[in-house]
Amino acid sequence: MKISFAEPVLPAKGAVVVLVEEGKKLSSAAKELDKQTKGAVTRAIGASKFEGKKGQTLEILAPAGSDLDRILLAGTGKEFDELEQQALGGNLVGKLLSSGSTEVTAIVDAGTKDLATAAANVALGARLASYRFDKYQTKQKDNDNGKPTLKSVTVGVADSAAARKTYGPMDKIADGVFFTRDLVSEPGNVIYPETLAAQCKELTKLGVKVEILDEKAMAKLGMHALLGVGQGSERESRTVVMSWDGGAKSDQPVAFVGKGVTFDSGGISLKPGPGMEEMKWDMGGSGTVIGLMKALAGRKAKVNVVGLVGLVENMPDGKAQRPGDIVTSMSGQTIEIHNTDAEGRLVLADVLWYCQDRFKPQFMVDLATLTGAIIIGLGHEYAGMFANDDKLSDQLFAAGTATGEKVWRMPLHDNYDKKIKSDAADMKNIGGRDAGSITAAQFLQRFVNKTPWVHLDIAGMAWSKEAKPTVPKGATGFGVRLLDRFVADNYEK
Ligand code: BES
Ligand code: MN
Ligand code: ZN
């Protein structure tokens, strides 16, 4: 979908969106439109419950005396903030995407003093909401509302040059979100370690350095925790290192690490059949890291970043890892496998260790669809956050509030760590049913070697069964906006 900015002039055709503040207070564009249509706007409001509250919309079709397809009134409330501006943009696309209209002009002239920023946010929301993954629907593209018709959104605003400038980097962030959504949406027969690594390679076009470690290279490094997970699959495992050098030469990088299990059958500890298809998105953490690298490189972020993803497929076959097996991780610590379905932590164990060992980063943030238990605890509102560093945790909490990609801190404690003691090895890979997300995080902590670190358990957030204003159903791209903001606000010059 094409997004552009223009002067705040009412269009002669297509669809138009005008703002109404709470208390049915028409913006100047809304008033002018009311005049043009001989009172259609005020009459429609009078005949409805529309008051101009946040999130409210009212659609008026084919108004008399005009060539417009439709008018959409959108409420701003008394004042609308960044996230509400994005939601308004998302809602307008939600209403118009498959409406029959092909073009819409949204006039942003109310609801806030900073209209240029509001216009940019409306544009971002509109773009994020326009995402569809329908490449495999050859007969009908019916993502709920039918085939999309809307091709372009023009945002009309007084200082359109300022809005265009503010929107510039936002568009790159949306590119990153879309890349993540595409990767996470692809099924396991299309995206597996080698093909996902090839997708990482695409980022070289943006100036990202991409290095791919194959199984031989990983074996040489001693990454047997990761390799053990992939050994029952016909697909070879990979680790990918992406780096973006946008900061000063001497700056230590910041690091992001993603779990990339391209399909998680559970392995020999096989998952039950119903719902197993969802485990194609068990590479969501890596998808977010890859999309984040795209966003940061796209907007030329002034920071040195490394993004590492551990890519494996967890399958049961004659060569698969057995419960009871003991593996030696790259760190030298040994792990007794009690459940082959607790595989994400095994992958991250080696990638986290490798990351801190090679890059000595300022900190590491890992993302993983790690435990079903975090969905029981937090549902689909907050990602679970575990941290050995209060400053990082505070910074991420703030970025979550600002972007709407929210994180909630959970505890770490030695007493949880005791739950993963093993009689046969240095640790086992599960800690029992209680506090399942926490014992998983305790396991990861054993591989960060005291580096400042945050673990985000995004099992409840990577995929959504219901649409939100700026997040259509399916792969959400959760974490790209969160981490982009976290970096922008705290680690860029
Ligand atoms: N990928 C799953 C976690 C998951 C479950 C993500 C449901 C999204 C939705 C992970 O590899 C897993 O299987 N975890 C087990 C751990 C258990 C065996 C200790 C779980 O959560 O059941
Ligand atoms: Mn699993
Ligand atoms: Zn998994």
XYZ file of C-alpha atoms and ligand atoms in Angstrom:
517
model
C 0.000 0.000 0.000
C 1.239 3.440 -0.949
C 1.510 5.998 1.839
C 2.017 9.693 1.094
C 1.630 13.108 2.657
C -0.006 16.210 1.193
C -1.533 19.542 2.141
C -4.802 19.194 4.090
C -7.164 19.593 1.154
C -10.407 17.625 0.873
C -10.287 15.271 -2.126
C -12.935 15.344 -4.853
C -13.219 11.550 -5.132
C -12.362 8.305 -3.376
C -12.741 8.046 0.374
C -12.008 10.721 2.953
C -11.345 10.460 6.670
C -11.948 13.501 8.856
C -11.459 13.868 12.590
C -14.007 14.650 15.262
C -13.023 15.440 18.837
C -14.977 14.173 21.797
C -18.277 15.993 22.271
C -19.004 15.873 18.512
C -16.528 18.697 17.936
C -15.907 18.720 14.183
C -12.402 19.499 12.933
C -12.175 22.248 10.307
C -11.988 19.672 7.518
C -15.068 17.932 8.928
C -16.943 21.245 9.017
C -15.987 22.042 5.464
C -17.091 18.589 4.353
C -20.384 19.075 6.161
C -20.932 22.250 4.161
C -19.965 20.566 0.866
C -22.426 17.756 1.489
C -25.238 20.021 2.691
C -25.133 18.761 6.267
C -24.600 15.018 5.625
C -21.958 14.866 8.363
C -23.995 16.510 11.132
C -27.116 14.573 10.143
C -25.242 11.255 10.231
C -23.832 12.071 13.663
C -27.309 13.043 14.862
C -28.687 9.701 13.692
C -25.953 7.663 15.424
C -24.195 7.124 18.734
C -20.957 8.593 17.385
C -19.541 11.203 19.769
C -15.920 11.500 18.649
C -14.550 9.253 21.383
C -11.235 7.484 20.852
C -11.608 4.457 18.613
C -15.094 5.450 17.389
C -15.761 5.638 13.656
C -18.819 6.446 11.567
C -19.091 5.704 7.874
C -21.224 7.754 5.477
C -21.655 6.244 2.011
C -21.934 8.147 -1.284
C -22.919 11.534 0.175
C -25.218 13.621 -2.030
C -23.687 16.570 -3.877
C -20.218 14.985 -4.004
C -18.226 12.414 -5.983
C -16.805 10.814 -2.828
C -17.288 7.032 -2.297
C -17.467 7.440 1.413
C -16.716 9.623 4.385
C -15.266 8.101 7.510
C -15.516 10.139 10.687
C -12.861 9.128 13.216
C -12.947 10.096 16.878
C -9.815 11.434 18.566
C -11.241 11.786 22.069
C -10.329 15.021 23.808
C -6.733 14.489 22.756
C -5.001 11.490 21.204
C -1.482 10.261 21.965
C 1.095 8.431 19.842
C -0.436 4.965 20.214
C -3.970 6.258 19.773
C -2.916 8.074 16.603
C -1.476 4.807 15.274
C -4.660 2.984 16.285
C -6.721 5.547 14.361
C -4.611 4.919 11.266
C -5.050 1.186 11.820
C -8.800 1.488 12.285
C -9.242 3.467 9.105
C -7.438 0.783 7.137
C -9.494 -1.858 8.953
C -12.673 -0.125 7.728
C -11.520 0.675 4.208
C -9.039 -2.025 3.150
C -11.658 -4.253 1.535
C -14.447 -1.692 1.275
C -14.332 -1.168 -2.487
C -12.587 2.199 -2.192
C -9.142 2.248 -3.775
C -7.803 5.498 -2.359
C -8.327 7.441 0.820
C -7.277 10.846 2.072
C -7.124 11.294 5.852
C -7.055 14.906 7.016
C -5.219 15.289 10.331
C -6.169 18.693 11.741
C -7.423 18.028 15.290
C -6.873 16.051 18.494
C -3.377 17.367 19.292
C -1.092 20.381 18.903
C 1.656 18.440 17.127
C -0.231 17.628 13.939
C 2.840 16.630 11.910
C 3.780 13.896 14.404
C 0.151 12.799 14.610
C 0.005 12.533 10.822
C 3.156 10.391 10.772
C 1.687 8.132 13.457
C -1.603 7.799 11.577
C 0.424 6.783 8.517
C 2.431 4.214 10.490
C -0.730 2.713 11.962
C -2.315 2.551 8.529
C 0.672 0.800 7.029
C 1.011 -1.707 9.888
C -2.690 -2.580 9.581
C -2.481 -3.107 5.812
C -0.306 -6.223 6.172
C -1.696 -9.430 4.693
C -0.059 -12.809 4.185
C -2.180 -14.238 1.382
C 0.358 -15.484 -1.129
C -0.900 -19.070 -0.809
C -4.571 -18.187 -1.216
C -4.891 -18.707 -4.942
C -8.693 -18.876 -5.142
C -9.955 -16.200 -2.816
C -7.974 -13.871 -0.631
C -10.448 -13.840 2.182
C -8.599 -12.738 5.265
C -11.876 -11.964 7.053
C -13.020 -9.062 4.907
C -12.317 -10.350 1.440
C -9.894 -9.145 -1.158
C -8.188 -5.814 -0.357
C -9.122 -2.934 -2.654
C -7.412 0.005 -0.975
C -4.197 0.917 -2.789
C -3.178 4.269 -1.349
C -3.465 6.373 1.783
C -2.747 10.089 1.594
C -2.403 11.884 4.895
C -3.300 15.555 4.611
C -1.668 17.800 7.191
C -0.631 21.448 7.464
C 3.119 20.819 7.696
C 3.286 17.884 5.328
C 7.058 18.193 4.914
C 7.596 17.749 8.675
C 5.210 14.780 8.724
C 7.026 13.151 5.792
C 10.351 13.574 7.586
C 9.058 12.117 10.869
C 7.532 9.210 8.973
C 10.805 8.334 7.172
C 12.322 6.121 9.883
C 8.877 4.807 10.889
C 8.485 3.391 7.392
C 11.767 1.491 7.838
C 10.537 0.109 11.149
C 7.369 -1.068 9.392
C 9.583 -2.745 6.750
C 11.227 -4.651 9.610
C 7.863 -5.612 11.136
C 6.627 -6.855 7.746
C 9.773 -8.906 7.214
C 9.277 -10.564 10.607
C 5.593 -11.213 9.862
C 6.475 -12.751 6.481
C 9.134 -15.045 7.952
C 6.942 -16.166 10.847
C 3.937 -16.774 8.583
C 5.811 -19.066 6.203
C 5.236 -22.762 6.890
C 7.927 -25.210 7.984
C 8.302 -26.779 4.538
C 9.317 -23.391 3.139
C 11.225 -21.848 6.037
C 13.764 -24.220 7.595
C 17.254 -23.429 8.886
C 18.960 -23.145 5.490
C 16.208 -21.062 3.884
C 15.843 -18.852 6.937
C 19.597 -18.257 6.864
C 19.232 -17.336 3.183
C 16.602 -14.758 4.177
C 19.103 -13.263 6.636
C 21.544 -12.940 3.750
C 19.063 -10.617 2.028
C 19.967 -8.006 4.635
C 23.409 -7.587 3.077
C 21.600 -5.297 0.583
C 21.091 -2.877 3.461
C 24.705 -3.020 4.599
C 24.288 -5.722 7.251
C 27.164 -8.201 7.454
C 25.843 -11.746 7.516
C 27.835 -14.808 8.488
C 26.366 -18.314 8.427
C 27.757 -21.102 10.593
C 26.997 -24.594 9.283
C 26.962 -27.778 11.348
C 30.660 -28.390 10.818
C 31.541 -24.903 12.081
C 29.228 -25.300 15.065
C 30.662 -28.714 15.930
C 34.127 -27.186 15.888
C 32.938 -24.545 18.361
C 31.454 -27.277 20.559
C 27.820 -26.220 20.181
C 26.445 -29.662 21.014
C 23.414 -28.403 22.929
C 22.113 -26.757 19.744
C 23.267 -29.528 17.424
C 21.576 -32.185 19.588
C 18.191 -30.561 18.961
C 18.617 -30.635 15.192
C 20.055 -34.141 14.914
C 16.691 -35.844 14.323
C 15.857 -33.616 11.362
C 16.686 -34.063 7.678
C 17.333 -30.315 7.649
C 20.749 -29.127 8.720
C 21.022 -26.612 11.557
C 22.504 -23.152 11.199
C 23.568 -20.232 13.366
C 23.507 -16.828 11.704
C 25.422 -13.774 12.871
C 24.206 -10.429 11.521
C 26.023 -7.216 12.317
C 25.187 -3.590 11.707
C 27.994 -1.132 12.416
C 26.256 2.211 12.689
C 28.114 3.401 15.793
C 31.668 4.427 16.569
C 34.389 1.870 15.849
C 35.343 1.567 19.497
C 31.782 1.028 20.808
C 30.992 -2.448 22.133
C 27.942 -3.783 20.305
C 24.537 -4.388 21.765
C 23.316 -7.924 21.084
C 20.012 -9.590 20.255
C 19.626 -13.350 20.180
C 16.662 -15.286 18.790
C 15.289 -18.808 19.131
C 14.742 -20.136 15.637
C 13.076 -23.528 15.847
C 11.607 -23.614 12.353
C 9.297 -26.438 13.391
C 8.912 -27.879 16.882
C 7.335 -31.336 16.811
C 8.643 -31.888 20.341
C 11.097 -34.494 19.045
C 10.964 -37.926 20.743
C 8.932 -36.228 23.531
C 6.405 -35.700 20.748
C 3.732 -33.028 21.127
C 0.059 -33.989 20.855
C -1.413 -33.713 17.329
C -4.006 -30.971 17.768
C -2.398 -27.564 17.437
C 0.988 -28.921 16.387
C 0.740 -26.912 13.150
C 1.178 -23.783 15.253
C 4.749 -24.817 15.951
C 5.780 -23.486 12.538
C 6.049 -20.148 14.324
C 8.481 -21.444 16.947
C 11.122 -19.427 15.083
C 9.322 -16.217 16.144
C 12.192 -15.007 18.332
C 14.633 -15.268 15.456
C 12.072 -13.696 13.128
C 11.969 -10.676 15.404
C 15.754 -10.394 15.587
C 15.985 -10.551 11.785
C 13.219 -7.940 11.335
C 14.868 -5.745 13.965
C 18.159 -5.842 12.058
C 16.248 -4.825 8.935
C 14.607 -1.904 10.764
C 17.857 -0.676 12.352
C 19.853 -0.939 9.138
C 16.967 0.534 7.132
C 16.871 3.668 9.217
C 20.672 3.688 9.577
C 20.644 3.526 13.375
C 23.727 5.055 14.986
C 24.701 2.020 17.003
C 26.722 -1.169 16.661
C 24.395 -4.159 16.828
C 24.828 -7.878 16.478
C 21.855 -10.151 15.908
C 22.347 -13.887 16.336
C 19.831 -16.584 15.555
C 20.044 -20.299 16.305
C 18.152 -22.196 13.616
C 17.096 -25.830 14.023
C 14.196 -28.130 13.263
C 13.091 -30.350 16.175
C 12.013 -33.704 14.732
C 11.836 -37.321 15.887
C 13.647 -39.958 13.873
C 16.160 -42.753 14.336
C 18.940 -40.264 14.835
C 16.962 -37.992 17.143
C 18.115 -37.051 20.609
C 16.711 -39.301 23.372
C 15.438 -38.357 26.806
C 18.301 -39.299 29.100
C 21.008 -38.224 26.662
C 23.723 -35.980 28.050
C 25.222 -33.232 25.863
C 28.157 -30.902 26.410
C 27.378 -27.276 25.576
C 29.869 -24.812 24.106
C 30.317 -23.378 27.624
C 31.610 -26.763 28.794
C 28.606 -27.301 31.046
C 26.829 -30.627 30.573
C 23.067 -31.026 30.199
C 20.931 -34.081 30.807
C 17.975 -34.094 28.413
C 14.795 -34.976 30.295
C 12.378 -33.742 27.660
C 13.288 -33.211 24.008
C 10.419 -30.700 23.764
C 12.301 -28.272 26.018
C 14.570 -27.562 23.042
C 14.556 -23.784 22.733
C 16.687 -23.321 25.836
C 19.229 -25.805 24.435
C 19.546 -23.780 21.261
C 19.830 -20.480 23.137
C 22.354 -21.914 25.605
C 24.959 -22.227 22.877
C 24.069 -19.069 20.966
C 24.081 -16.904 24.126
C 27.420 -18.344 25.181
C 28.912 -17.883 21.717
C 27.582 -14.311 21.565
C 29.121 -13.129 24.831
C 32.323 -15.059 24.201
C 32.908 -13.606 20.734
C 31.438 -10.093 20.925
C 31.718 -9.056 24.601
C 28.520 -7.048 24.079
C 27.236 -4.265 26.354
C 24.276 -6.557 26.982
C 22.279 -9.370 25.411
C 18.514 -9.483 24.915
C 17.138 -12.830 23.808
C 13.687 -13.474 22.386
C 12.057 -16.867 22.328
C 8.702 -18.595 22.056
C 10.056 -20.557 24.976
C 7.250 -21.835 27.193
C 3.542 -22.532 27.087
C 3.562 -21.604 30.775
C 4.113 -17.912 30.019
C 0.797 -17.926 28.109
C -0.911 -19.373 31.189
C 0.637 -16.596 33.286
C 0.357 -13.514 31.083
C -1.924 -14.473 28.199
C -1.481 -12.413 25.057
C -1.049 -8.942 26.617
C 2.515 -8.906 27.914
C 5.665 -10.796 27.022
C 7.423 -12.288 30.033
C 10.651 -10.485 30.894
C 13.494 -11.942 32.963
C 16.582 -9.869 33.710
C 19.793 -9.938 35.702
C 20.004 -6.141 35.351
C 17.466 -3.595 36.658
C 18.483 -0.785 34.319
C 17.899 -2.890 31.194
C 14.616 -4.121 32.560
C 13.437 -0.554 33.282
C 14.473 0.614 29.826
C 12.583 -2.245 28.185
C 9.514 -1.674 30.313
C 9.472 1.986 29.222
C 9.937 1.072 25.548
C 7.072 -1.404 25.918
C 4.737 1.238 27.263
C 5.732 3.674 24.503
C 5.221 1.217 21.635
C 2.368 -0.851 23.016
C 4.541 -3.978 22.805
C 4.397 -4.546 26.532
C 6.701 -6.607 28.740
C 6.173 -7.650 32.356
C 9.055 -8.582 34.615
C 9.113 -11.993 36.238
C 11.491 -13.135 38.982
C 14.751 -15.041 38.926
C 16.029 -16.638 42.151
C 18.526 -19.283 43.271
C 15.722 -21.384 44.694
C 14.245 -21.745 41.202
C 17.694 -22.557 39.871
C 17.869 -25.596 42.187
C 14.944 -27.119 40.265
C 17.184 -27.843 37.286
C 19.854 -29.750 39.222
C 20.607 -33.140 37.716
C 22.019 -36.293 39.333
C 23.866 -37.197 36.160
C 25.077 -33.892 34.665
C 25.578 -30.227 35.541
C 21.874 -29.566 34.944
C 18.770 -31.010 33.310
C 16.711 -29.222 30.689
C 13.399 -29.077 32.578
C 12.459 -28.095 36.107
C 9.026 -29.649 36.466
C 5.554 -28.196 35.996
C 5.742 -25.434 38.608
C 7.077 -22.067 37.471
C 7.925 -23.503 34.057
C 8.780 -20.148 32.467
C 11.046 -19.207 35.354
C 13.027 -22.444 35.439
C 13.489 -22.052 31.669
C 14.899 -18.566 32.267
C 17.137 -19.880 35.061
C 18.499 -22.386 32.571
C 19.357 -19.600 30.111
C 20.991 -17.541 32.849
C 23.584 -20.277 33.284
C 24.857 -19.426 29.790
C 25.156 -15.640 29.921
C 28.351 -15.632 31.986
C 27.293 -12.553 34.011
C 26.783 -10.402 30.905
C 23.909 -7.949 31.516
C 21.011 -9.862 29.994
C 17.281 -9.888 29.433
C 15.200 -12.828 28.275
C 11.832 -12.136 26.652
C 9.467 -15.111 26.515
C 7.220 -14.184 23.585
C 5.284 -17.467 23.285
C 2.013 -15.571 23.807
C 2.893 -12.666 21.559
C 4.410 -13.892 18.286
C 1.090 -14.972 16.813
C -2.406 -13.622 17.314
C -5.783 -15.207 16.666
C -7.564 -11.856 16.809
C -6.865 -8.638 14.952
C -5.905 -5.464 16.799
C -5.967 -2.001 15.156
C -2.346 -2.097 13.962
C -1.785 -5.868 14.133
C -3.781 -8.086 11.787
C -4.425 -11.723 12.715
C -1.497 -14.109 12.392
C 2.179 -13.251 12.796
C 2.423 -10.036 14.821
C 6.059 -9.024 14.400
C 6.079 -8.464 18.161
C 9.332 -7.048 19.459
C 10.557 -5.144 16.423
C 8.999 -1.842 17.489
C 9.786 -2.519 21.155
C 13.478 -3.157 20.585
C 13.883 -0.478 17.955
C 12.579 2.052 20.493
C 14.689 0.570 23.292
C 17.790 1.044 21.123
C 16.787 4.508 19.861
C 16.026 5.875 23.318
C 19.046 4.473 25.150
C 21.884 3.343 22.896
C 22.092 5.673 19.923
C 24.239 8.749 19.775
N 7.892 -23.947 21.585
C 7.424 -24.463 22.820
C 6.714 -23.419 23.678
C 5.375 -22.954 23.177
C 4.234 -23.636 23.523
C 5.274 -21.820 22.406
C 3.014 -23.195 23.084
C 4.056 -21.379 21.967
C 2.915 -22.057 22.302
C 8.595 -25.007 23.624
O 9.632 -25.547 22.883
C 8.058 -26.108 24.462
O 7.666 -27.099 23.918
N 8.054 -25.903 25.766
C 7.527 -26.855 26.667
C 8.491 -26.971 27.809
C 8.242 -28.163 28.684
C 8.549 -29.437 27.938
C 9.124 -28.051 29.906
C 6.178 -26.345 27.144
O 6.006 -25.141 27.315
O 5.279 -27.173 27.281
Mn 9.330 -27.584 22.398
Zn 9.874 -24.788 20.997
